[in-house]
CSV table of C-alpha atoms and ligand atoms in Angstrom, one decimal:
chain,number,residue,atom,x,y,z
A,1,UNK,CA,145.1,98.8,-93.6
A,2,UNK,CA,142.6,101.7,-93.3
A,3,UNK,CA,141.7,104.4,-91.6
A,4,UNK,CA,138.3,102.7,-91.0
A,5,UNK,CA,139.6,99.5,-88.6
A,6,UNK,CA,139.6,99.9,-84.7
A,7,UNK,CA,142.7,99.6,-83.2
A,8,UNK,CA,142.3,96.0,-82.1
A,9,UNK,CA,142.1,95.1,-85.5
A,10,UNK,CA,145.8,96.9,-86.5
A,11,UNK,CA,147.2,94.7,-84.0
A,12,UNK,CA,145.5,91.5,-84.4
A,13,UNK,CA,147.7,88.4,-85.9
A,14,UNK,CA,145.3,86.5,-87.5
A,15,UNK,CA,145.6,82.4,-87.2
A,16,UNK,CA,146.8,81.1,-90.5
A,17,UNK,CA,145.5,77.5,-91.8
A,18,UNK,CA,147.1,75.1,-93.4
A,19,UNK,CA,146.6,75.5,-96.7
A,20,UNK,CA,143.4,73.9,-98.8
A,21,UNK,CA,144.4,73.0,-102.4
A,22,UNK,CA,142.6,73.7,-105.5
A,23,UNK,CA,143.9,70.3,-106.8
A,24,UNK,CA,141.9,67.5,-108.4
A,25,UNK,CA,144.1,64.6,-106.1
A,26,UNK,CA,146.8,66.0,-103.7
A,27,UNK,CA,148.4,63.9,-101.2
A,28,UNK,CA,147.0,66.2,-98.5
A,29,UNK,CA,148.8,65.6,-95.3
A,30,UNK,CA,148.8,69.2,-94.1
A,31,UNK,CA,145.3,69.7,-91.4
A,32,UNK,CA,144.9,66.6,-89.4
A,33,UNK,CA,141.5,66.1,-91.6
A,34,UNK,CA,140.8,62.4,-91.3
A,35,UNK,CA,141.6,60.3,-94.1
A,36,UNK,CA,138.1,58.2,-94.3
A,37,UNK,CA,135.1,59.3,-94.6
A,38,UNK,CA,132.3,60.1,-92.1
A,39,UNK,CA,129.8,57.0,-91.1
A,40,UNK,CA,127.0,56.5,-94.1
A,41,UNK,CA,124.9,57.0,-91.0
A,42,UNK,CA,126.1,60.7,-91.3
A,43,UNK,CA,125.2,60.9,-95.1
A,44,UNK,CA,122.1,59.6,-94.4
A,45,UNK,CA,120.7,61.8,-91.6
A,46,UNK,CA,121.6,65.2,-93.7
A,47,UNK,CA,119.7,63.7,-96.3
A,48,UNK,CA,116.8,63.0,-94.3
A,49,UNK,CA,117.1,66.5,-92.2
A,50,UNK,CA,116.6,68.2,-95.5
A,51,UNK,CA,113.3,66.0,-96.4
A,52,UNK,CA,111.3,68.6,-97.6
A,53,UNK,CA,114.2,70.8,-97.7
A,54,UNK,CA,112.4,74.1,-98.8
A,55,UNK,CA,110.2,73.7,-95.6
A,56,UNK,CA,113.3,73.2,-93.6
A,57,UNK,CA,115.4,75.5,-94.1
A,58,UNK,CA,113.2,77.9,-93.8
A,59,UNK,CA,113.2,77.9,-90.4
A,60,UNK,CA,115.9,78.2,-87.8
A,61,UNK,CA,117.7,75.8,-86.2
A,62,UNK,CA,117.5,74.6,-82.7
A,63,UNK,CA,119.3,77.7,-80.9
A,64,UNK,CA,120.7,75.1,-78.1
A,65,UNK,CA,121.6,71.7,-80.5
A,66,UNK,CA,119.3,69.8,-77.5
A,67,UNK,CA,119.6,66.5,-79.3
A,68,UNK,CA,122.8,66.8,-80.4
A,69,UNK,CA,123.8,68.1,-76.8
A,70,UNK,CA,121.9,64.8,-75.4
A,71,UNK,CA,123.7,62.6,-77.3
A,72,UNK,CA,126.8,63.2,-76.8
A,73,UNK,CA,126.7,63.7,-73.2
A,74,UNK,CA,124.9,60.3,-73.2
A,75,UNK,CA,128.1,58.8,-74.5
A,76,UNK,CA,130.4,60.8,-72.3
A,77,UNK,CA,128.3,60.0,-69.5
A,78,UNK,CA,127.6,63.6,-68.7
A,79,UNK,CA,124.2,65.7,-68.6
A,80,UNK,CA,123.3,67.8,-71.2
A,81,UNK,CA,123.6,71.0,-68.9
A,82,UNK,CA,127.5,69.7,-69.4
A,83,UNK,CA,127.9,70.3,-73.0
A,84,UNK,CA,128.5,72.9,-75.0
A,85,UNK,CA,128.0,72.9,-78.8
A,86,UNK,CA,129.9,75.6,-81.1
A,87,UNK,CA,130.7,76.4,-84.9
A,88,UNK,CA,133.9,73.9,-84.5
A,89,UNK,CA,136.1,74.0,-81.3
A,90,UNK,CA,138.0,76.8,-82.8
A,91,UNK,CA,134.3,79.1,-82.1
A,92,UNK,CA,134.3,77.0,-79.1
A,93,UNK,CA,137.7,78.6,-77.9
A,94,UNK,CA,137.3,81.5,-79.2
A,95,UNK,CA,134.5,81.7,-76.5
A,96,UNK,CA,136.3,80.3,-73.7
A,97,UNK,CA,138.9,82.9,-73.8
A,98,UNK,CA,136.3,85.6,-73.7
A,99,UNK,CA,134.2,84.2,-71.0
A,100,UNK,CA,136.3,82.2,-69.0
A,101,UNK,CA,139.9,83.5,-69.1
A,102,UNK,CA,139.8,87.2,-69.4
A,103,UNK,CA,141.0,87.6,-65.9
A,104,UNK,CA,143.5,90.8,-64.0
A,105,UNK,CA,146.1,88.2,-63.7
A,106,UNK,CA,148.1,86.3,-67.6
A,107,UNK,CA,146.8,83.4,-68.7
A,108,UNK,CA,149.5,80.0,-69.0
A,109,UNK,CA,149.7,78.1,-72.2
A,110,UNK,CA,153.1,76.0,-73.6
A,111,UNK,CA,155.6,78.1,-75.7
A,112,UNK,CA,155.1,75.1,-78.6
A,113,UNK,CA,151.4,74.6,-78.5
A,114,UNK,CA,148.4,75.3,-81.2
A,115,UNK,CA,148.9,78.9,-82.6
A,116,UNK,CA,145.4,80.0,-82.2
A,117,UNK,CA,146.1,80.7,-78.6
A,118,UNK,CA,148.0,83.6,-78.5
A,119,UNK,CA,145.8,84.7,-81.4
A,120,UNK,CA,142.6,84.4,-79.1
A,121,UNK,CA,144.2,86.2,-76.3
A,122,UNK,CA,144.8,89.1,-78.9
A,123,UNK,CA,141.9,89.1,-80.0
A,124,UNK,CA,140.4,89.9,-76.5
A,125,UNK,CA,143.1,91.8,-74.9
A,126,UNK,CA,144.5,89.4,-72.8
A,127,UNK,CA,147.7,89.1,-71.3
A,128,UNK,CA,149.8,85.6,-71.3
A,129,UNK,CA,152.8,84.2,-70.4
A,130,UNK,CA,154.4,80.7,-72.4
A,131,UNK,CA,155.9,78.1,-70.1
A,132,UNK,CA,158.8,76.3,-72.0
A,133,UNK,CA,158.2,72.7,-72.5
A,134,UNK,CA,161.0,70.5,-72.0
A,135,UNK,CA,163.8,69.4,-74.3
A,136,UNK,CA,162.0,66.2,-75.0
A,137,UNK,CA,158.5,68.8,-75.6
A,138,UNK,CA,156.8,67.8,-73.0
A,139,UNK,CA,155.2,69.7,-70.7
A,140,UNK,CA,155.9,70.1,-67.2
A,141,UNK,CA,153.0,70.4,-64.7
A,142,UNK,CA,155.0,71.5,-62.4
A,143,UNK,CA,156.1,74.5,-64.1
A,144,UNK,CA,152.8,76.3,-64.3
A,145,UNK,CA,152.5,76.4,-60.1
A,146,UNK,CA,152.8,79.9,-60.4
A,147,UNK,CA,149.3,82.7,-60.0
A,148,UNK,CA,147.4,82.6,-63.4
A,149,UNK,CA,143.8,83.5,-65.1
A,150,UNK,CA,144.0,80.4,-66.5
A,151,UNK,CA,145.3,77.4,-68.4
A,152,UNK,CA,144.9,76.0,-71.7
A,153,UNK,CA,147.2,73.3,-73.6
A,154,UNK,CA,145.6,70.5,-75.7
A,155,UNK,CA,146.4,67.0,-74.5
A,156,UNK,CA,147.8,65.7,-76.9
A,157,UNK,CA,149.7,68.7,-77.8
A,158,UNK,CA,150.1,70.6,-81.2
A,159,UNK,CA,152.0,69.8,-83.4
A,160,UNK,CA,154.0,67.8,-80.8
A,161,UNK,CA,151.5,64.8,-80.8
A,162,UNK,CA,153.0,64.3,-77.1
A,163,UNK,CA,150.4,63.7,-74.5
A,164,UNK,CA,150.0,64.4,-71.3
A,165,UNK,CA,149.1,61.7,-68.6
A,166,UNK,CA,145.7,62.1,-66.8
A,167,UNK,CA,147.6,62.0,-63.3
A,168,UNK,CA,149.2,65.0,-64.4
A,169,UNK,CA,146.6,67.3,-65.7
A,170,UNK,CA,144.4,66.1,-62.0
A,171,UNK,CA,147.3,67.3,-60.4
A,172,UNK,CA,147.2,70.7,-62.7
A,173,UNK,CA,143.7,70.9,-61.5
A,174,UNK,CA,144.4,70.7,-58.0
A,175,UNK,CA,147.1,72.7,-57.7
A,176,UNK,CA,145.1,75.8,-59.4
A,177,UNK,CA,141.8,75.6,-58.2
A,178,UNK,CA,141.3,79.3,-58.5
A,179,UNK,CA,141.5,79.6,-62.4
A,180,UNK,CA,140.0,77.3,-65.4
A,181,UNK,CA,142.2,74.8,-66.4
A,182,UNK,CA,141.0,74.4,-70.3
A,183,UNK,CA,142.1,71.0,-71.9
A,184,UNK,CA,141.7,71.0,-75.5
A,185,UNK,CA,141.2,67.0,-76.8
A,186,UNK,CA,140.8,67.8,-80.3
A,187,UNK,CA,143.2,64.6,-81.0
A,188,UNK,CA,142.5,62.5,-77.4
A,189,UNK,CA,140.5,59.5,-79.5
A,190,UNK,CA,144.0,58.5,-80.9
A,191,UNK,CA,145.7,57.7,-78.1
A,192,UNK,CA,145.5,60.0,-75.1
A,193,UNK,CA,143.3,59.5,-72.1
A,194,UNK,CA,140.5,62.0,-71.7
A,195,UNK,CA,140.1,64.3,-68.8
A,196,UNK,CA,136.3,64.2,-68.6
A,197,UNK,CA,136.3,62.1,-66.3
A,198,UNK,CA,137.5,64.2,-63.8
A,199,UNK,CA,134.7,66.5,-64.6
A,200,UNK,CA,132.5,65.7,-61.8
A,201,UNK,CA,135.6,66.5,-59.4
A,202,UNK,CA,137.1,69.7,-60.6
A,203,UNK,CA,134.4,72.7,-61.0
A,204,UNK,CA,137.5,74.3,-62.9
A,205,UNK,CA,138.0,71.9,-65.5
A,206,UNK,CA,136.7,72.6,-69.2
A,207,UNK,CA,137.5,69.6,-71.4
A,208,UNK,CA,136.7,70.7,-75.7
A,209,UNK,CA,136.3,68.5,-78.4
A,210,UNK,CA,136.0,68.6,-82.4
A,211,UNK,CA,134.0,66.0,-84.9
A,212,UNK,CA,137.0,67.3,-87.2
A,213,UNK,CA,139.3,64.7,-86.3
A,214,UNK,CA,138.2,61.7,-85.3
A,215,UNK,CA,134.8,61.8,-86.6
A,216,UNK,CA,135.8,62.6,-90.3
A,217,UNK,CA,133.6,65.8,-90.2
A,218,UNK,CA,135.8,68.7,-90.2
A,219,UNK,CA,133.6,70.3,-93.3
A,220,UNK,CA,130.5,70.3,-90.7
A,221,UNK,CA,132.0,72.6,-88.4
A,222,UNK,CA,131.0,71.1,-84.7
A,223,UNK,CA,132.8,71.4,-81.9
A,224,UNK,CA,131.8,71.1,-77.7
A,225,UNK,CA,133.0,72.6,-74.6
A,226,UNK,CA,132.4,69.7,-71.3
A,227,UNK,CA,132.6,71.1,-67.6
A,228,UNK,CA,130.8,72.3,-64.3
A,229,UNK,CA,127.3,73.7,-65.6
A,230,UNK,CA,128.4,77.1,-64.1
A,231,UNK,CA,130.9,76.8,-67.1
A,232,UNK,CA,128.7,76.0,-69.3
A,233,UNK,CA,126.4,78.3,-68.4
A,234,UNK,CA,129.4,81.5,-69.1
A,235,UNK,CA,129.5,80.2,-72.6
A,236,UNK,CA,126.0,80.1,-73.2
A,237,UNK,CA,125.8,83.8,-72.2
A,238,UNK,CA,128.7,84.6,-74.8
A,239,UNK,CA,127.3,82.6,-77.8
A,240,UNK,CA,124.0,84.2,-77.1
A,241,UNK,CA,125.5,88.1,-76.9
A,242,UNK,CA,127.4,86.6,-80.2
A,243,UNK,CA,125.2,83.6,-82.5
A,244,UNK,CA,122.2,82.3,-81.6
A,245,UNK,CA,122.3,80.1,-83.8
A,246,UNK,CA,126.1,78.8,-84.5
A,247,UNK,CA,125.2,75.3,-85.4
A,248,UNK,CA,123.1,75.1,-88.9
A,249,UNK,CA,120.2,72.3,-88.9
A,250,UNK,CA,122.2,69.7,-91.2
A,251,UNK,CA,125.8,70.5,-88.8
A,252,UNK,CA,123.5,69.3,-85.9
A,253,UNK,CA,121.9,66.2,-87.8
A,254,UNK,CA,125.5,64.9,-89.1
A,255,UNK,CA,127.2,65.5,-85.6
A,256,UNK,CA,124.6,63.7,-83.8
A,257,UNK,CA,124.8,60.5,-86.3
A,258,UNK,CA,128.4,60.6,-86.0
A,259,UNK,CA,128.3,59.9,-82.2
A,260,UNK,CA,125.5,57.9,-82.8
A,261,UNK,CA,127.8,55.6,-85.2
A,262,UNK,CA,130.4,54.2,-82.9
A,263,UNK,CA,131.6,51.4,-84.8
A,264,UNK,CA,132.5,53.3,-87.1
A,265,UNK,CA,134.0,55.7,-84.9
A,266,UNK,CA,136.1,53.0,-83.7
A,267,UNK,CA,137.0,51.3,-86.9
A,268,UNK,CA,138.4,54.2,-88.4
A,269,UNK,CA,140.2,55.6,-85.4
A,270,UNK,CA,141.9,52.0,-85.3
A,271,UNK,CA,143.1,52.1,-89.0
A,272,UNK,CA,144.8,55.7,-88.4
A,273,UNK,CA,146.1,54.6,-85.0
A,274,UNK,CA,147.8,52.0,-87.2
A,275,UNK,CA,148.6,53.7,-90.3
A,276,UNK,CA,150.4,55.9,-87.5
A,277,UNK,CA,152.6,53.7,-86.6
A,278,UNK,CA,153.5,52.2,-89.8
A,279,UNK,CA,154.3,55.8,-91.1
A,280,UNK,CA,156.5,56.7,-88.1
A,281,UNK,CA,158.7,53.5,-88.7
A,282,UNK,CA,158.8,54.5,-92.5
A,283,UNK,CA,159.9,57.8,-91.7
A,284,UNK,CA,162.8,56.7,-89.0
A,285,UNK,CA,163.8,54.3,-91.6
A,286,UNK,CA,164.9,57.2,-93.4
A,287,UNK,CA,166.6,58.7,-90.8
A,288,UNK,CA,164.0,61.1,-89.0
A,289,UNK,CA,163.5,61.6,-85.3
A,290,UNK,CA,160.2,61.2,-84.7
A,291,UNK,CA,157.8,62.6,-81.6
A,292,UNK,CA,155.8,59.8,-80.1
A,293,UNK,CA,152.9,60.9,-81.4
A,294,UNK,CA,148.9,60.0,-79.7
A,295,UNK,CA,147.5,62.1,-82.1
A,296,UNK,CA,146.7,61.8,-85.9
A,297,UNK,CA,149.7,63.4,-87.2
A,298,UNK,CA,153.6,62.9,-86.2
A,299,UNK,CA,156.0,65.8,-85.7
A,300,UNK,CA,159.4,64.9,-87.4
A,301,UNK,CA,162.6,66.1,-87.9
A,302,UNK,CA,165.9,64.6,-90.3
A,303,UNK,CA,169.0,65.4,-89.1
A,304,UNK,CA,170.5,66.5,-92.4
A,305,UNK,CA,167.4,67.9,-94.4
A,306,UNK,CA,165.9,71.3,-94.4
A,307,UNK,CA,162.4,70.9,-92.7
A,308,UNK,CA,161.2,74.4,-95.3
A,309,UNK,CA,163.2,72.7,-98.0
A,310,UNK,CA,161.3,69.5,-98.0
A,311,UNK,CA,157.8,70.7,-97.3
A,312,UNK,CA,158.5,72.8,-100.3
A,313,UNK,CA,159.7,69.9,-102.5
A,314,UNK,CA,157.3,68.0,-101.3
A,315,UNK,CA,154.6,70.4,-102.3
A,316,UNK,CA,155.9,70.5,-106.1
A,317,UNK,CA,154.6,66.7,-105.9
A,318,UNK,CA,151.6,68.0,-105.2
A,319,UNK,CA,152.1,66.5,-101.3
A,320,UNK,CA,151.3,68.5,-98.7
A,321,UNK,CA,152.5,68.8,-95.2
A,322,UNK,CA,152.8,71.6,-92.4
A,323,UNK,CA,156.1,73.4,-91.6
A,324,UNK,CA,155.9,75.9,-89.0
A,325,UNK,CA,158.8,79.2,-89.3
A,326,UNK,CA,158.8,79.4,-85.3
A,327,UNK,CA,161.7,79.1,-82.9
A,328,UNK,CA,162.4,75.4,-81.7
A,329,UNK,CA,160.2,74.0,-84.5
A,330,UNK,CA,161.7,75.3,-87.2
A,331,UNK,CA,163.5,72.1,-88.6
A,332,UNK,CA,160.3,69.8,-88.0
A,333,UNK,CA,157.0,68.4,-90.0
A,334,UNK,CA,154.1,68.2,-89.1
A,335,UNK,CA,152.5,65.0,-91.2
A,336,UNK,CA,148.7,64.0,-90.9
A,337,UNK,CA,148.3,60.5,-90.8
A,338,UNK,CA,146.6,59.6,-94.7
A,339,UNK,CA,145.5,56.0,-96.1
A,340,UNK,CA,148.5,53.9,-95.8
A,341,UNK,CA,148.5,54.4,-99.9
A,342,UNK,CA,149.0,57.9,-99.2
A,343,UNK,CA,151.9,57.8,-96.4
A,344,UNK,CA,153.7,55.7,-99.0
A,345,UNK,CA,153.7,57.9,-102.0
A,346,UNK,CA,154.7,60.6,-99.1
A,347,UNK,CA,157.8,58.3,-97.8
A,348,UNK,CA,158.6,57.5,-102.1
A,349,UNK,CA,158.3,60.8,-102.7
A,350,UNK,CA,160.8,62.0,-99.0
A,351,UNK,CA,163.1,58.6,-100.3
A,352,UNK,CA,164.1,60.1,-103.9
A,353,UNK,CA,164.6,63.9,-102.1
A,354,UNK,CA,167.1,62.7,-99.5
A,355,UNK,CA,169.0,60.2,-101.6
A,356,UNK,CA,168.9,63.3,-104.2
A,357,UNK,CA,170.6,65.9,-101.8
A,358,UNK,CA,167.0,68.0,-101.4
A,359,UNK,CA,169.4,69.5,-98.7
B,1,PLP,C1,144.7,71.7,-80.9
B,1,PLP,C2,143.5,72.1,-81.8
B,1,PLP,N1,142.4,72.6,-81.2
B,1,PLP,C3,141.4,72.9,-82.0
B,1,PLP,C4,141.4,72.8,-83.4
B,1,PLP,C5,140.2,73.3,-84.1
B,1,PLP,O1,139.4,72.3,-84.7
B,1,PLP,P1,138.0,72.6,-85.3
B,1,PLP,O2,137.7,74.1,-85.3
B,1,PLP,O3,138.0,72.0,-86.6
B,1,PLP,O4,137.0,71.9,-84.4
B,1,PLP,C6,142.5,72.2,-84.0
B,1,PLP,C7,142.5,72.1,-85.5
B,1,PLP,O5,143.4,71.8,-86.1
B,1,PLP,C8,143.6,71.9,-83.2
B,1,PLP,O6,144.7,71.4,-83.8
């Protein structure tokens, strides 16, 4: 606190991340990182972008990421003028809300949702209302037919893992053509199905993506907004009254081999979509309910065990998961999806704490 700071920043609530451990090998299961590593294609275009790597980084990247902006609408099927490229999707975001949903009327976004939201809208000044998601935590369309500056939700939700069908978010879309409707797909490759391709349809649609996740690149820092060019085009005017240049030369190499890699892609998003699956019957086998997830991360609760208690035991073991101290969501876990070698040690280590009363 100081007498310095503008008033925004005395009542901003900063987003907090999970935490990154100093630790030589933890069990990390706590930020939805991936558990393999990105495509040797990756490794091997940031090695040849730096070449002569006194000569290149002495310039300035491309202000606009062309290639990288190319590529991936290439393999979304979408032009470049489609794509936005950002510091991660959280930059990304952080721009939509400015540019796209700072509106006279509050913006919509589910009461359980990614925390950065409400952060975001505080960050700008701007007023929104939660809509309850059901008992089962889904969300109902139906329930955000009322006047709004705009929607956002992620599809599959945070830290439900729940997803949303695509009939349902085209029916969102039609019911409020007069405000964006922002999907945020940072987890879509694990399960869910996308809502770019209603792009084409819906002028009000803005789909964003992350090369955190699914593409093993979360230390690069990429991320893209997809949508009407007119979209586009508002958060192109906001990066360039903010960054020029958000995306550094070897973020832009590494992101465009990643997309360019999509075995790779593929092979590792089927080994977590499995490991998934194993880990959630691991975990009900010891008694937790558990969300079906289509992300890379499942959202449990035990009936008998306190969620803080175990995330706290759990982290003596040097394992790490995410508890979140908010209403509704109090008694769950959020668990990435690691190796299979490291869901086990994490079921081992959750086996010994419930047969020893970790209560
Ligand atoms: C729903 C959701 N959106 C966006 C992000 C941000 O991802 P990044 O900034 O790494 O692209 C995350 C990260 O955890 C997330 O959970």
């Amino acid at each position: 606190m100081s007498r310095y700071w503008s008033d925004i920043v005395h009542r901003l609530k900063p987003y907090v991340p999970g935490e990154q451990p100093a630790l030589a090998h933890p069990v990390k299961l706590n930020t939805n990182e991936n558990p393999y590593p990105p495509s040797p294609a990756v490794l091997a275009a940031i090695r040849a972008e730096l070449g002569d790597a006194a000569e290149v980084l002495r310039r300035y990247p491309d202000p606009v990421a062309r290639k990288l902006r190319e590529t991936v609408a290439a393999h979304h099927g979408l032009k470049a003028e489609q794509v936005f490229a950002g510091n991660g999707s959280d930059e990304v975001l952080a721009m939509v809300f400015l540019a796209l949903l700072k509106h006279e009327l509050p913006i919509l976004f589910p009461d359980i949702t990614y925390s950065f939201y409400p952060t975001y809208a505080r960050l700008y000044d701007i007023e929104y209302r939660t809509v309850s998601l059901d008992a089962s935590f889904a969300i109902r369309t139906s329930d955000y037919a009322v006047p709004n500056g705009g929607i956002v939700f992620p599809n599959p939700n945070a830290p439900t893992g729940l997803a949303l069908p695509l009939a349902e978010i085209e029916r969102l879309l039609a019911a409020n053509s007069e405000s964006v409707v922002v999907v945020d797909e940072a987890y879509v490759d694990f399960g869910a199905q996308s809502a770019i391709a209603l792009i084409d349809r819906y002028p009000n649609l803005l789909v964003v993506h992350t090369v955190s996740k699914s593409r093993s690149l979360a230390g690069m820092r990429v991320g893209f907004a997809f949508g009407h060019p007119d979209l586009i085009d508002a958060l192109v005017r906001v990066k360039d009254s903010f960054n020029s240049y958000p995306l550094d030369r070897l973020a832009q190499a590494a992101a465009t081999a990643a997309y360019e890699d999509d075995g790779w892609f593929r092979d590792t998003r089927a080994k977590v979509i499995a490991s998934r699956e194993r880990l959630t019957a691991g975990l009900k086998a010891l008694g937790f309910d558990v969300v079906p997830s289509s992300a890379n991360f499942v959202f449990a609760r035990h009936s008998s065990h306190d969620a803080a208690t175990l995330a706290a035991r759990l982290k003596e073991q040097e394992i790490f998961v995410r508890h979140f101290n908010l209403p509704r969501v109090d008694q769950h876990l959020r668990i990435s999806v690691g190796t299979d070698a490291e869901c086990d040690v994490l079921l081992e280590a959750l086996r010994k704490l419930l047969d020893g009363s970790a209560g």
